[in-house]
PDB file of C-alpha atoms and ligand atoms in Angstrom:
ATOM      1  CA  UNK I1312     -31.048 -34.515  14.766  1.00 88.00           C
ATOM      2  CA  UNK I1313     -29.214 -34.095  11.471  1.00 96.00           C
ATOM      3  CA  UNK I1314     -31.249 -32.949   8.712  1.00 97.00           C
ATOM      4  CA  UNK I1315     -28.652 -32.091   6.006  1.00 98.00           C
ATOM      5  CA  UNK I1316     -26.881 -34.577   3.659  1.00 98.00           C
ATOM      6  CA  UNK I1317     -24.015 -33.455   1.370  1.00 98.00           C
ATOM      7  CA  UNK I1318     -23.577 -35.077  -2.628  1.00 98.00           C
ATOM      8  CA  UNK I1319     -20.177 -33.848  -3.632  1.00 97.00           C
ATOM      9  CA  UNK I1320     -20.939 -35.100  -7.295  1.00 95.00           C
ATOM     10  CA  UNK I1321     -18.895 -32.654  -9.719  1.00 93.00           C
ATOM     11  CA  UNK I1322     -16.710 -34.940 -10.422  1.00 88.00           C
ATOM     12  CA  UNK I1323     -15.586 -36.315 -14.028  1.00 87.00           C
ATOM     13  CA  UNK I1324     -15.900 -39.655 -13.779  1.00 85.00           C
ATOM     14  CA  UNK I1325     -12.862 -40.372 -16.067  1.00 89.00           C
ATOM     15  CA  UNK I1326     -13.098 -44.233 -14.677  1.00 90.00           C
ATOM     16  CA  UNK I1327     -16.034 -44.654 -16.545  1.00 93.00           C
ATOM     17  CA  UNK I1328     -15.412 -42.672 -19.870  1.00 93.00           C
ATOM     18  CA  UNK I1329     -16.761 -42.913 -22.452  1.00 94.00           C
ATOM     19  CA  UNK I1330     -20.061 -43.935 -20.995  1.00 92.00           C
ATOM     20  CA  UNK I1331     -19.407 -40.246 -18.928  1.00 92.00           C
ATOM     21  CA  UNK I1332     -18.616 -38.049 -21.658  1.00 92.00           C
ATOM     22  CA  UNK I1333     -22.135 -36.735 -21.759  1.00 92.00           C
ATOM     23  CA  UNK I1334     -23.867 -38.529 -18.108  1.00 94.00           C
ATOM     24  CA  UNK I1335     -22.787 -37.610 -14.974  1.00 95.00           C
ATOM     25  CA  UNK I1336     -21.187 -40.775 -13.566  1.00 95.00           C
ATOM     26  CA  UNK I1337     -23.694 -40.352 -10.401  1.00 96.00           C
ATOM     27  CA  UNK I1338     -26.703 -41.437 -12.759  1.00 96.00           C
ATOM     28  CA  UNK I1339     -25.079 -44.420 -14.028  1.00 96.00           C
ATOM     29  CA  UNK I1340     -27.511 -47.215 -13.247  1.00 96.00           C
ATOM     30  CA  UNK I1341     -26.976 -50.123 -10.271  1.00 97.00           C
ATOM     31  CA  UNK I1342     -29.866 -52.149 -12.186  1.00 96.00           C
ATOM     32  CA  UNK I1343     -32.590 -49.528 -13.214  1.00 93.00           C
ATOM     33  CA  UNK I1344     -31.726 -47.087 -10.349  1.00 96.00           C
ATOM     34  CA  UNK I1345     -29.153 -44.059 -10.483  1.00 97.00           C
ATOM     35  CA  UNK I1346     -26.499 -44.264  -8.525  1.00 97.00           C
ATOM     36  CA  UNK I1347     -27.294 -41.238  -6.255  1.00 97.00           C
ATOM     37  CA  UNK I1348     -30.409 -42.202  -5.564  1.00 98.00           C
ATOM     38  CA  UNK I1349     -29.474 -45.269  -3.226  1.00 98.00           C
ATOM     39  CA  UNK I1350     -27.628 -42.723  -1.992  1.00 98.00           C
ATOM     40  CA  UNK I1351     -30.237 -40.542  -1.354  1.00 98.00           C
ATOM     41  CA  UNK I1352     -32.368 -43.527   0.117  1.00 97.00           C
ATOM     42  CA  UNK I1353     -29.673 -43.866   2.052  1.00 98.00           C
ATOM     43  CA  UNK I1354     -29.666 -40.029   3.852  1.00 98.00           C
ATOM     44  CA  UNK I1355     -33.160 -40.385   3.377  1.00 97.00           C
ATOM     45  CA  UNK I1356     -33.509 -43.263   6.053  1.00 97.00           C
ATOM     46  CA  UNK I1357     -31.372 -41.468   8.399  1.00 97.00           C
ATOM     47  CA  UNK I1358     -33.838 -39.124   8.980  1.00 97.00           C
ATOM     48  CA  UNK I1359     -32.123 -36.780   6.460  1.00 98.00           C
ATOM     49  CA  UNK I1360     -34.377 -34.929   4.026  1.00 98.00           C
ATOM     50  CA  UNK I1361     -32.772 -32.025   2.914  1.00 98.00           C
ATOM     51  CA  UNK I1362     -30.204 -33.161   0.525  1.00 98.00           C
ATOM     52  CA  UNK I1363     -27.654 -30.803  -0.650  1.00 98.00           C
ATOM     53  CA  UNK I1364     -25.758 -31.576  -4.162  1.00 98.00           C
ATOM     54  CA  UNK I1365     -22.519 -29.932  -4.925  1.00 97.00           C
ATOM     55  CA  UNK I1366     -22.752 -29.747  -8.912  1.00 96.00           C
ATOM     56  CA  UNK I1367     -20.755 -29.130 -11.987  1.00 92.00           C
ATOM     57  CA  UNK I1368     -20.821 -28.379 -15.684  1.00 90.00           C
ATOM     58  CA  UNK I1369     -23.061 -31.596 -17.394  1.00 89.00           C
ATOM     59  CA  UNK I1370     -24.541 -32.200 -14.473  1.00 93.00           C
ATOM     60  CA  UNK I1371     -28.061 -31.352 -15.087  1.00 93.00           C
ATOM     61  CA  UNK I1372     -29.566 -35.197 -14.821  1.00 95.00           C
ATOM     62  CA  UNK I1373     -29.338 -35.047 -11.405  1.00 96.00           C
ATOM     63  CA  UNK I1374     -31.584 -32.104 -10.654  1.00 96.00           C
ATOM     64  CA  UNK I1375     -33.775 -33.385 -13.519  1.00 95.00           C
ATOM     65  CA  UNK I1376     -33.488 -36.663 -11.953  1.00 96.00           C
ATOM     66  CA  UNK I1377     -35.091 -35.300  -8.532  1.00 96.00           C
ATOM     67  CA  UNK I1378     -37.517 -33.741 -10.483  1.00 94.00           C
ATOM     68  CA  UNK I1379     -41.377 -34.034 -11.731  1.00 90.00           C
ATOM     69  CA  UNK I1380     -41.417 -35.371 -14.613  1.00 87.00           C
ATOM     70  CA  UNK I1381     -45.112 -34.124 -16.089  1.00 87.00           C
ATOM     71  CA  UNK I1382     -44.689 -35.681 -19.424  1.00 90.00           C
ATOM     72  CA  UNK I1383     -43.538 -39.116 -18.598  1.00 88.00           C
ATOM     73  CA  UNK I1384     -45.769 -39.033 -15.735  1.00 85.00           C
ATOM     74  CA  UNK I1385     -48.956 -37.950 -17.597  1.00 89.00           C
ATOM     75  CA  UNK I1386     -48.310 -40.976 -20.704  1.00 88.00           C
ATOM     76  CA  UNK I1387     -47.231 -44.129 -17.810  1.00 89.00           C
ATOM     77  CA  UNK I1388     -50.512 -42.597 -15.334  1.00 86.00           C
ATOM     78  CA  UNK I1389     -52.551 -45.486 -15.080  1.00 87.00           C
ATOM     79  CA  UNK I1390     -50.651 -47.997 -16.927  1.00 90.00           C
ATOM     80  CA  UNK I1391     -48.702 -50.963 -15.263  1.00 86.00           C
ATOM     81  CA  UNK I1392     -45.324 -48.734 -15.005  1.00 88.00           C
ATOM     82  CA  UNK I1393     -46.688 -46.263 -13.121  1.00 85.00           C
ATOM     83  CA  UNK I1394     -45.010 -48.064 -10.301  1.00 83.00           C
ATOM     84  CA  UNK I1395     -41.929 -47.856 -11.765  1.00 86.00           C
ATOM     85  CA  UNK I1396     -41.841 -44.393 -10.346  1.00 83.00           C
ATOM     86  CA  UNK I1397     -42.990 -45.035  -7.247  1.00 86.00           C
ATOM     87  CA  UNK I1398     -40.115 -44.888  -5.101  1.00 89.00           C
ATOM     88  CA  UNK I1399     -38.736 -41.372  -6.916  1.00 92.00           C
ATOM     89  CA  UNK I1400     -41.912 -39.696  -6.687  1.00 91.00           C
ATOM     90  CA  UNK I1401     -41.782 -40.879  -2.699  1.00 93.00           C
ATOM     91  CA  UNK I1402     -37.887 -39.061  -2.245  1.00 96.00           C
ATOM     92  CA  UNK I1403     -39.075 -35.974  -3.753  1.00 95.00           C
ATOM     93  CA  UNK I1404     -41.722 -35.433  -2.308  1.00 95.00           C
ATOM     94  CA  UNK I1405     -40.226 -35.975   1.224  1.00 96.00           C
ATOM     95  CA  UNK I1406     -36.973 -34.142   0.515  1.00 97.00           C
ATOM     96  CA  UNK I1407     -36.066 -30.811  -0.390  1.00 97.00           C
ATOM     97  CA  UNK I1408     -33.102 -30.913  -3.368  1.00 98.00           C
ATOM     98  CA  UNK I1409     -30.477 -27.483  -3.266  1.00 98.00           C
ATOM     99  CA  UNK I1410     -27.857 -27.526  -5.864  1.00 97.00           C
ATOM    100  CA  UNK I1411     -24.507 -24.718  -6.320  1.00 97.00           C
ATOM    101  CA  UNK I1412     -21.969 -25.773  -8.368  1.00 95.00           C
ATOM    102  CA  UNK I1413     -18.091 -26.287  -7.931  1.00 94.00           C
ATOM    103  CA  UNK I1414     -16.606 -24.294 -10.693  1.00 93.00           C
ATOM    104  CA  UNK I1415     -13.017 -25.672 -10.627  1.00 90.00           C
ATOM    105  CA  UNK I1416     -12.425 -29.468  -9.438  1.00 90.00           C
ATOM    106  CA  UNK I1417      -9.893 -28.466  -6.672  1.00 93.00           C
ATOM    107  CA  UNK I1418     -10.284 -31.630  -4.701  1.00 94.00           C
ATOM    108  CA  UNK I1419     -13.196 -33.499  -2.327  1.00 96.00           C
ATOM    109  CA  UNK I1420     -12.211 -30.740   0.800  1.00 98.00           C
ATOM    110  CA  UNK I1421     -12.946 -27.973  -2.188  1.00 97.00           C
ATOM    111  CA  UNK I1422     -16.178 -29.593  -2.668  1.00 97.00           C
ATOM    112  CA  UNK I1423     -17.224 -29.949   0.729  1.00 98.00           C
ATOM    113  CA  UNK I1424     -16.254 -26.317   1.181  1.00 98.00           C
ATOM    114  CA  UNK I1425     -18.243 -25.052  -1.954  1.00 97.00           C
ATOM    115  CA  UNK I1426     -21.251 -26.617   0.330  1.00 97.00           C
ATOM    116  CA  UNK I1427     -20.946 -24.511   3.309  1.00 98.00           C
ATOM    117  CA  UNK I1428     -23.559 -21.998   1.375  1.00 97.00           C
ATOM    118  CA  UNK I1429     -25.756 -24.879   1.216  1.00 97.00           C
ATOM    119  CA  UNK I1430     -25.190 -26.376   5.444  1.00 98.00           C
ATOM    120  CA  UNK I1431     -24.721 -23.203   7.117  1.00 96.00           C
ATOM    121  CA  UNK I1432     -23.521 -23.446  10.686  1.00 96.00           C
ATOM    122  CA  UNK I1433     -24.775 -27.104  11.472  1.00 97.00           C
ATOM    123  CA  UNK I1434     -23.625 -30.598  11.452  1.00 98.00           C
ATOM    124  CA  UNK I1435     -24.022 -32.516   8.570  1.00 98.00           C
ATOM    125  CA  UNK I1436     -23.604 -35.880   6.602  1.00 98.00           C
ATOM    126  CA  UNK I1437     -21.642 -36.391   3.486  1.00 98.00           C
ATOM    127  CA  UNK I1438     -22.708 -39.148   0.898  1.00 98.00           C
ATOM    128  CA  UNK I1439     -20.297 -39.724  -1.917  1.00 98.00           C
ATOM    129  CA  UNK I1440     -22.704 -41.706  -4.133  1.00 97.00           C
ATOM    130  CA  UNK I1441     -19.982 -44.216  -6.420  1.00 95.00           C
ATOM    131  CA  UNK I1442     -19.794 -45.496  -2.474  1.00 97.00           C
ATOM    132  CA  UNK I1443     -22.733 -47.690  -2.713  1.00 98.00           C
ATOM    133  CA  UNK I1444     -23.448 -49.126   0.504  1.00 97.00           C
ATOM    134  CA  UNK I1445     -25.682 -51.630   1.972  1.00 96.00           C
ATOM    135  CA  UNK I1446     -25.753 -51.589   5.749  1.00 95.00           C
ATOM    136  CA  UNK I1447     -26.458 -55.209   7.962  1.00 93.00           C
ATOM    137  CA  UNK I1448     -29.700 -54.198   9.567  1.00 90.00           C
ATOM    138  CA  UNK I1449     -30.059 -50.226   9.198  1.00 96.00           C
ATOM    139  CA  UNK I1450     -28.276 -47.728   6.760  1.00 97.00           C
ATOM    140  CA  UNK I1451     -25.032 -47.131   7.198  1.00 98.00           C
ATOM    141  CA  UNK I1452     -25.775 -43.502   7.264  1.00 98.00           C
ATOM    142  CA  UNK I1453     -28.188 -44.157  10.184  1.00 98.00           C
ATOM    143  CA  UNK I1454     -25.518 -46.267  11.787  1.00 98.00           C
ATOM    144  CA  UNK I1455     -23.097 -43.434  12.017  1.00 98.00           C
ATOM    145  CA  UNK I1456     -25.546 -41.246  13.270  1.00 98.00           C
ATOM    146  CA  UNK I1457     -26.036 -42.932  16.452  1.00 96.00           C
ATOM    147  CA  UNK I1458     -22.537 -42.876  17.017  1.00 97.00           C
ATOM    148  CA  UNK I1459     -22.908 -38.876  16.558  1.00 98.00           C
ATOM    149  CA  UNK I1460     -25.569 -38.661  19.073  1.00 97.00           C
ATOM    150  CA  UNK I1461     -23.099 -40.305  21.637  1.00 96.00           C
ATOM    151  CA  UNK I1462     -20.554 -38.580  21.085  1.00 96.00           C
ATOM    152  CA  UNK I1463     -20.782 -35.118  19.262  1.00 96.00           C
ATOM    153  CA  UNK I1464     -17.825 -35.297  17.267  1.00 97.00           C
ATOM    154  CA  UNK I1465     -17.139 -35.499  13.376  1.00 98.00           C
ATOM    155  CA  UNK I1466     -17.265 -39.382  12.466  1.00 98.00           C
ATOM    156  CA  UNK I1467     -15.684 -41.225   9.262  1.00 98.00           C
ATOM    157  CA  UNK I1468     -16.439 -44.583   8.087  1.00 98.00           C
ATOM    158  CA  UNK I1469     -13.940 -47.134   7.640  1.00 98.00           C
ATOM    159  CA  UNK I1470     -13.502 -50.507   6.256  1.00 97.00           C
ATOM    160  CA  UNK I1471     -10.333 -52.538   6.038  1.00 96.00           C
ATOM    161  CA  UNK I1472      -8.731 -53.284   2.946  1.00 96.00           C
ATOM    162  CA  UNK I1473      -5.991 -54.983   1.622  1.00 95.00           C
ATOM    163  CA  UNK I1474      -2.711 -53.366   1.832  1.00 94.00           C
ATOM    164  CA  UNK I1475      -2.140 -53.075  -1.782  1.00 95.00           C
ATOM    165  CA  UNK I1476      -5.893 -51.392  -1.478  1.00 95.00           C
ATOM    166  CA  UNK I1477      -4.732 -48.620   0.591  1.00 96.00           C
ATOM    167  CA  UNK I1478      -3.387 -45.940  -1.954  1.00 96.00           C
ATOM    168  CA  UNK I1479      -6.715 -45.683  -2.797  1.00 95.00           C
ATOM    169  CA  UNK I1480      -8.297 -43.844   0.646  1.00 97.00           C
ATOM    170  CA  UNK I1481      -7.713 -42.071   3.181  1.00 97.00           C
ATOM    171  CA  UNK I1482      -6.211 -44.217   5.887  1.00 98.00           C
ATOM    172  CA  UNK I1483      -6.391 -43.971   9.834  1.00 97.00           C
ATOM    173  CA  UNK I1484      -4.523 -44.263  12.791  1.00 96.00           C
ATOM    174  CA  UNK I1485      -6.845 -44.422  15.584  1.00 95.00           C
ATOM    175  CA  UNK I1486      -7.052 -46.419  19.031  1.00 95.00           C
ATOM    176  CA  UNK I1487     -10.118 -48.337  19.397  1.00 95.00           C
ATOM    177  CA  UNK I1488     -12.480 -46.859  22.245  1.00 94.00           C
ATOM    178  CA  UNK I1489     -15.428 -49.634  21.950  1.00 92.00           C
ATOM    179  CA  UNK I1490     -16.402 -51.975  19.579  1.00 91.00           C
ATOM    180  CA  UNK I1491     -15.776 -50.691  16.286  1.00 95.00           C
ATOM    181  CA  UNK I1492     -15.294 -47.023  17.077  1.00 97.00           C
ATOM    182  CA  UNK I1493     -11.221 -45.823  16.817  1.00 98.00           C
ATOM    183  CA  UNK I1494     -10.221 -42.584  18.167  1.00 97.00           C
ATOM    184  CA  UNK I1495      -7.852 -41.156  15.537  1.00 97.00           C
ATOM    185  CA  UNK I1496      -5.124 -40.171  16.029  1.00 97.00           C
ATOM    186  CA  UNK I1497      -3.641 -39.221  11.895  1.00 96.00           C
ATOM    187  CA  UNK I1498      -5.426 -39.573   9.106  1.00 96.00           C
ATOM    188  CA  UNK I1499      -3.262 -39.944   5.809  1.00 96.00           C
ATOM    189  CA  UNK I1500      -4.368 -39.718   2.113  1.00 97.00           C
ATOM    190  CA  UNK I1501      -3.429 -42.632  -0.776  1.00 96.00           C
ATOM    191  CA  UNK I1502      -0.603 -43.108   1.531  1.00 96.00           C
ATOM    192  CA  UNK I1503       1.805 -45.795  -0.032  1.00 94.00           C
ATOM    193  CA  UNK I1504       1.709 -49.275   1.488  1.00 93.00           C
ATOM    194  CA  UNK I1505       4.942 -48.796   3.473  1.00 93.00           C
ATOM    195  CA  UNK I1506       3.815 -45.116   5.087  1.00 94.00           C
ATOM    196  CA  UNK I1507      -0.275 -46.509   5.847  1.00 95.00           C
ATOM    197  CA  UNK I1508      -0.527 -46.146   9.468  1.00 95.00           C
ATOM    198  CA  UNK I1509      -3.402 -49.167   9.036  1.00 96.00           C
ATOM    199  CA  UNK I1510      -5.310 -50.727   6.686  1.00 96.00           C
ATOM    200  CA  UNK I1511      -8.518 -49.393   8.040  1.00 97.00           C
ATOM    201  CA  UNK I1512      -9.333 -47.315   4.935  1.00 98.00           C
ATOM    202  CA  UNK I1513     -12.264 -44.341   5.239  1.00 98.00           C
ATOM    203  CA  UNK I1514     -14.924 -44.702   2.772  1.00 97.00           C
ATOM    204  CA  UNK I1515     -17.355 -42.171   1.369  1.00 97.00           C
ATOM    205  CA  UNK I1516     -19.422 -41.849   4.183  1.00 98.00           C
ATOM    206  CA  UNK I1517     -18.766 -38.838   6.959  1.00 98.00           C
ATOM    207  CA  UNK I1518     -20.590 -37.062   9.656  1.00 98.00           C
ATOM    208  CA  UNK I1519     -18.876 -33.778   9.613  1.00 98.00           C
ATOM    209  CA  UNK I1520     -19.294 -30.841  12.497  1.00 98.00           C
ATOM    210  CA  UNK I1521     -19.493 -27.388  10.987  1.00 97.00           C
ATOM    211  CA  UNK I1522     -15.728 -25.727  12.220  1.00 97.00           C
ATOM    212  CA  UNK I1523     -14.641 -28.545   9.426  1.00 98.00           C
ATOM    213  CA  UNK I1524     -15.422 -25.354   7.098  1.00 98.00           C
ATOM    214  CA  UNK I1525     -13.199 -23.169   8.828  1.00 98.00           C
ATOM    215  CA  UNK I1526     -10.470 -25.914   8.965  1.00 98.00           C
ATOM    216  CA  UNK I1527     -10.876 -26.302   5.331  1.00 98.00           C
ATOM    217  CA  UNK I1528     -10.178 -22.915   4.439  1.00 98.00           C
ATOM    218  CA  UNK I1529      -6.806 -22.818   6.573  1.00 97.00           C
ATOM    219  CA  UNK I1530      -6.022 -26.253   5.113  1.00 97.00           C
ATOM    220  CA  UNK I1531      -3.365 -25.745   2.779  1.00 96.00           C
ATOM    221  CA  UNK I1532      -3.455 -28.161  -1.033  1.00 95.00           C
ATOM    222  CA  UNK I1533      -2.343 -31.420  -0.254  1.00 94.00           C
ATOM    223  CA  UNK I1534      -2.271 -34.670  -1.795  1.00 94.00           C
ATOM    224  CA  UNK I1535      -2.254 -34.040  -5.911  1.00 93.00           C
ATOM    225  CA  UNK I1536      -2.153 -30.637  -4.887  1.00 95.00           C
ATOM    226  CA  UNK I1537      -5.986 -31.260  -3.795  1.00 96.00           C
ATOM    227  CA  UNK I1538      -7.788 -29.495  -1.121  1.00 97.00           C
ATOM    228  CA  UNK I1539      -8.473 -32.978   1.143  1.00 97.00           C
ATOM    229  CA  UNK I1540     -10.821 -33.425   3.484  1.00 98.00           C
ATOM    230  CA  UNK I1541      -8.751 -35.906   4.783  1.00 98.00           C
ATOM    231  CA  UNK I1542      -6.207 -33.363   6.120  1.00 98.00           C
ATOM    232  CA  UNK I1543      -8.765 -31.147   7.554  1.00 98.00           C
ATOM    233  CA  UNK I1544      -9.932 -33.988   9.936  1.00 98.00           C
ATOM    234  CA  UNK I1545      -6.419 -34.595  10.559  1.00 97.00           C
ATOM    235  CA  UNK I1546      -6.674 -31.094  12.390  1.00 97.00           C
ATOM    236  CA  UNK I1547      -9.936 -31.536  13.354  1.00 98.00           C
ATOM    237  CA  UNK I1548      -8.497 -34.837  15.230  1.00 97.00           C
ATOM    238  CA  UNK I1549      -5.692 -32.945  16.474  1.00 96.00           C
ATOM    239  CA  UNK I1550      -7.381 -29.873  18.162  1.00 96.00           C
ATOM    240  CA  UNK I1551     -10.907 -31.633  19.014  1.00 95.00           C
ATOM    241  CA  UNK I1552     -12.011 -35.256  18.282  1.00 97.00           C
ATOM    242  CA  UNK I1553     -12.620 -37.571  15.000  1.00 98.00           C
ATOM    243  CA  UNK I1554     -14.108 -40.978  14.991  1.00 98.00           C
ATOM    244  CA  UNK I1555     -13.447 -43.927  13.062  1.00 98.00           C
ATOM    245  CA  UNK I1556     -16.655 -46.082  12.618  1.00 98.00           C
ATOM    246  CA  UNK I1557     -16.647 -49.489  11.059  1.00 98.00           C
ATOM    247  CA  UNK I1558     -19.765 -49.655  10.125  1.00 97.00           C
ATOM    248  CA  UNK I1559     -21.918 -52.871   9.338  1.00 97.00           C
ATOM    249  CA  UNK I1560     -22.684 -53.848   5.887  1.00 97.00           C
ATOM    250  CA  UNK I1561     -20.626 -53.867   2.623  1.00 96.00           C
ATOM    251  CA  UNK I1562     -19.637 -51.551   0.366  1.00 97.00           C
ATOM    252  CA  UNK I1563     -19.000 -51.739  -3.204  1.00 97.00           C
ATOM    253  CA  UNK I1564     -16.379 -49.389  -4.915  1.00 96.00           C
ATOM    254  CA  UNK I1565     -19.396 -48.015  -7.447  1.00 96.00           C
ATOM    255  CA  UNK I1566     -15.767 -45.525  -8.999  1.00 93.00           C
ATOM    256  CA  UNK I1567     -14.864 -48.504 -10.946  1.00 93.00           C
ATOM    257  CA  UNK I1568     -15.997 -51.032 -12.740  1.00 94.00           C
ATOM    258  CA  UNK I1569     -15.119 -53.833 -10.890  1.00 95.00           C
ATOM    259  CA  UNK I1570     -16.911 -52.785  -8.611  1.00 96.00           C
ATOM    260  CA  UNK I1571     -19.498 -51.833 -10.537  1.00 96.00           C
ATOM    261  CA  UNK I1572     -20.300 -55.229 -11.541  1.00 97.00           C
ATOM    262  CA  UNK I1573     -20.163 -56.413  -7.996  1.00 97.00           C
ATOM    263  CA  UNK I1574     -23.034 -54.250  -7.132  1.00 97.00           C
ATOM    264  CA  UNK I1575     -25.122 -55.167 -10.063  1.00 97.00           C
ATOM    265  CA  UNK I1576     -24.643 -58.657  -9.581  1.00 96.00           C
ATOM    266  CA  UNK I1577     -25.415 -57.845  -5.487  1.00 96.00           C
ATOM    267  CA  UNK I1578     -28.600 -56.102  -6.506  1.00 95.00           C
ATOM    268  CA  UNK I1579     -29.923 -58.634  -8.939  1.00 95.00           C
ATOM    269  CA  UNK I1580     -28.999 -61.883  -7.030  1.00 93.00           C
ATOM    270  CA  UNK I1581     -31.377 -59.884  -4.383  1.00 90.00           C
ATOM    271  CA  UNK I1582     -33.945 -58.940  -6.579  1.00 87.00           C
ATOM    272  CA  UNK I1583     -34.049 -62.696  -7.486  1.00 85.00           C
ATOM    273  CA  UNK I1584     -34.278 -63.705  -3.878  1.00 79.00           C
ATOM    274  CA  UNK I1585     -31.314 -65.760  -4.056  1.00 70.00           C
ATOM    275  CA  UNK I1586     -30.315 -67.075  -0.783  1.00 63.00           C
ATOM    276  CA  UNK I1587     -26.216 -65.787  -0.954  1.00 63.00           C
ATOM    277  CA  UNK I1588     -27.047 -61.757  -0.286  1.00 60.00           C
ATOM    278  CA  UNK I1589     -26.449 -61.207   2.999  1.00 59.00           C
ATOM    279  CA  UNK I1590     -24.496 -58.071   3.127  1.00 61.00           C
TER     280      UNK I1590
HETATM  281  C1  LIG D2240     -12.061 -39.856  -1.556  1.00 59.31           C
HETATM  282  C2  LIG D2240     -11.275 -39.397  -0.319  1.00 59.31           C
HETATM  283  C3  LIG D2240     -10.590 -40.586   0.349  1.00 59.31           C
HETATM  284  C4  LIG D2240     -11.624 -41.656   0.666  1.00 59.31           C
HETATM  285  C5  LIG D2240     -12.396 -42.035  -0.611  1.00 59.31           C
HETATM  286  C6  LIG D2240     -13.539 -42.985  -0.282  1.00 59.31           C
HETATM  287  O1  LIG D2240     -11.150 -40.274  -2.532  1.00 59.31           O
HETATM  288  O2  LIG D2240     -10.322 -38.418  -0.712  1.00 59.31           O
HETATM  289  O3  LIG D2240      -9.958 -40.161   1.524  1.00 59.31           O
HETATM  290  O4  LIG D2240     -10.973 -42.774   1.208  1.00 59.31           O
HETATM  291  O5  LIG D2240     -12.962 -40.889  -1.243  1.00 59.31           O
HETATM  292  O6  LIG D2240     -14.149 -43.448  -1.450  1.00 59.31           O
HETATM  293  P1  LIG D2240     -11.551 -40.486  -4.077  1.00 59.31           P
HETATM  294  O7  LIG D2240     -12.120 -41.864  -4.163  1.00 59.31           O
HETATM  295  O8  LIG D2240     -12.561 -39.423  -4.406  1.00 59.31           O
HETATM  296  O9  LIG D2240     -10.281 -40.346  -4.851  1.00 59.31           O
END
């Protein structure tokens, strides 16, 4: 079983400036919850409950966030919003929280790598929180676990997109082995439209084995002169085995607002028990 879940969330969030000049964009609310914590929920019902967060300078909500709060607890205790915190108080004190931060944003394979401290020698799932994902009957987290257990192998999640979408991922080539599980073959990152090998675009959802550290560090910059995780599972394809999952449930693109707005209006059409939110 996989017990570790990695939050790369030192990121700037320059989509979403100004409201992130001063908030990290990971505790920007989908309704009256933080982003990372539907993350969180989401590890969380994989059976994953000790959450590692890859930090950075203004960061400091988040570990508040996954905090007691003694104040705010002690004036709400025994008043109707005491509720309110139910669900919080439930994920911390279930999980375990470790923090170290990234001190220069060198790209999502830099993160990753910053975590090894964190992981140690074992497999592990990555969550990147503006990813907010709702999966068809379990998490989508817990979905690409199973697929883990089968096989043993780092596993990505993809979705396709459009093909003016797919400068925005990293896109695979794979060859389908069952029903919605690709072999890869390459793995490109924001490739152009003309150069995308598919449209089947990874999103921020992987079940990494732990050599991806020691691929990382022989991994030279790529794309925007970035460290990429993407090109490190290229390797990883290359010399072992990567999986492409298509996982069921939807996704909304929480890095912009757009998409943004989807989820809100997702969450609260739900909340409402309106009859269109299927996922
Ligand atoms: C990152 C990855 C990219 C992936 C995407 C999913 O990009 O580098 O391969 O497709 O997350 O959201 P970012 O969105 O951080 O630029």
């Amino acid at each position: 079983m996989i017990k570790k879940c990695l939050f790369p969330a030192a990121g700037y969030g320059t989509r979403f400036l100004p409201a992130t000049k001063a908030m990290p964009k990971e505790v920007l609310p989908v309704l009256d919850k933080p982003l990372i914590q539907y993350g969180v929920e989401e590890a969380m019902a994989a059976g994953m409950h000790n959450i590692a967060v890859i930090t950075g300078r203004g960061k400091r909500a988040i570990e508040d966030h996954f905090d007691i709060s003694y104040e705010l607890e002690h004036q709400i205790s025994g008043t109707s919003k005491e509720g309110l915190l139910r669900d919080i108080r439930r994920i911390i004190d279930t999980c375990t929280f470790s923090y170290t931060r990234q001190i220069e944003m060198r790209g999502l394979g830099h993160a990753i790598l910053t975590g090894e401290t964190l992981i140690g020698r074992e497999p592990f799932g990555v969550i990147l929180a503006d990813d907010l994902c709702v999966g068809e009957s379990q998490g989508v987290m817990a979905q690409m676990l199973e697929i883990y257990e089968k096989y043993r192998c780092s596993v990505v999640a993809i979705e396709e997109v459009a093909p003016e979408e797919v400068h925005k991922y990293g896109v695979i080539d794979g060859r389908q082995l069952d029903d919605g599980i690709y072999m890869v073959n390459a793995m490109v990152e924001k490739p152009g439209r003309e150069e995308a090998p598919s449209n089947l675009a990874v999103i921020g959802r992987y079940v990494l084995t732990p050599d991806i550290f020691d691929i990382l560090r022989r991994t030279e910059p790529g794309k925007n002169g970035e460290l990429q995780i993407t090109d490190a599972l290229q390797t990883q394809a290359r010399e072992n085995m990567v999986l492409a999952y298509r996982f069921k449930g939807r996704r909304f693109d929480c890095g912009s607002v757009d998409g943004f707005v989807e989820a809100t209006n997702y969450f609260y059409r739900q909340r409402c028990g309106a009859e269109d939110c299927d996922p």
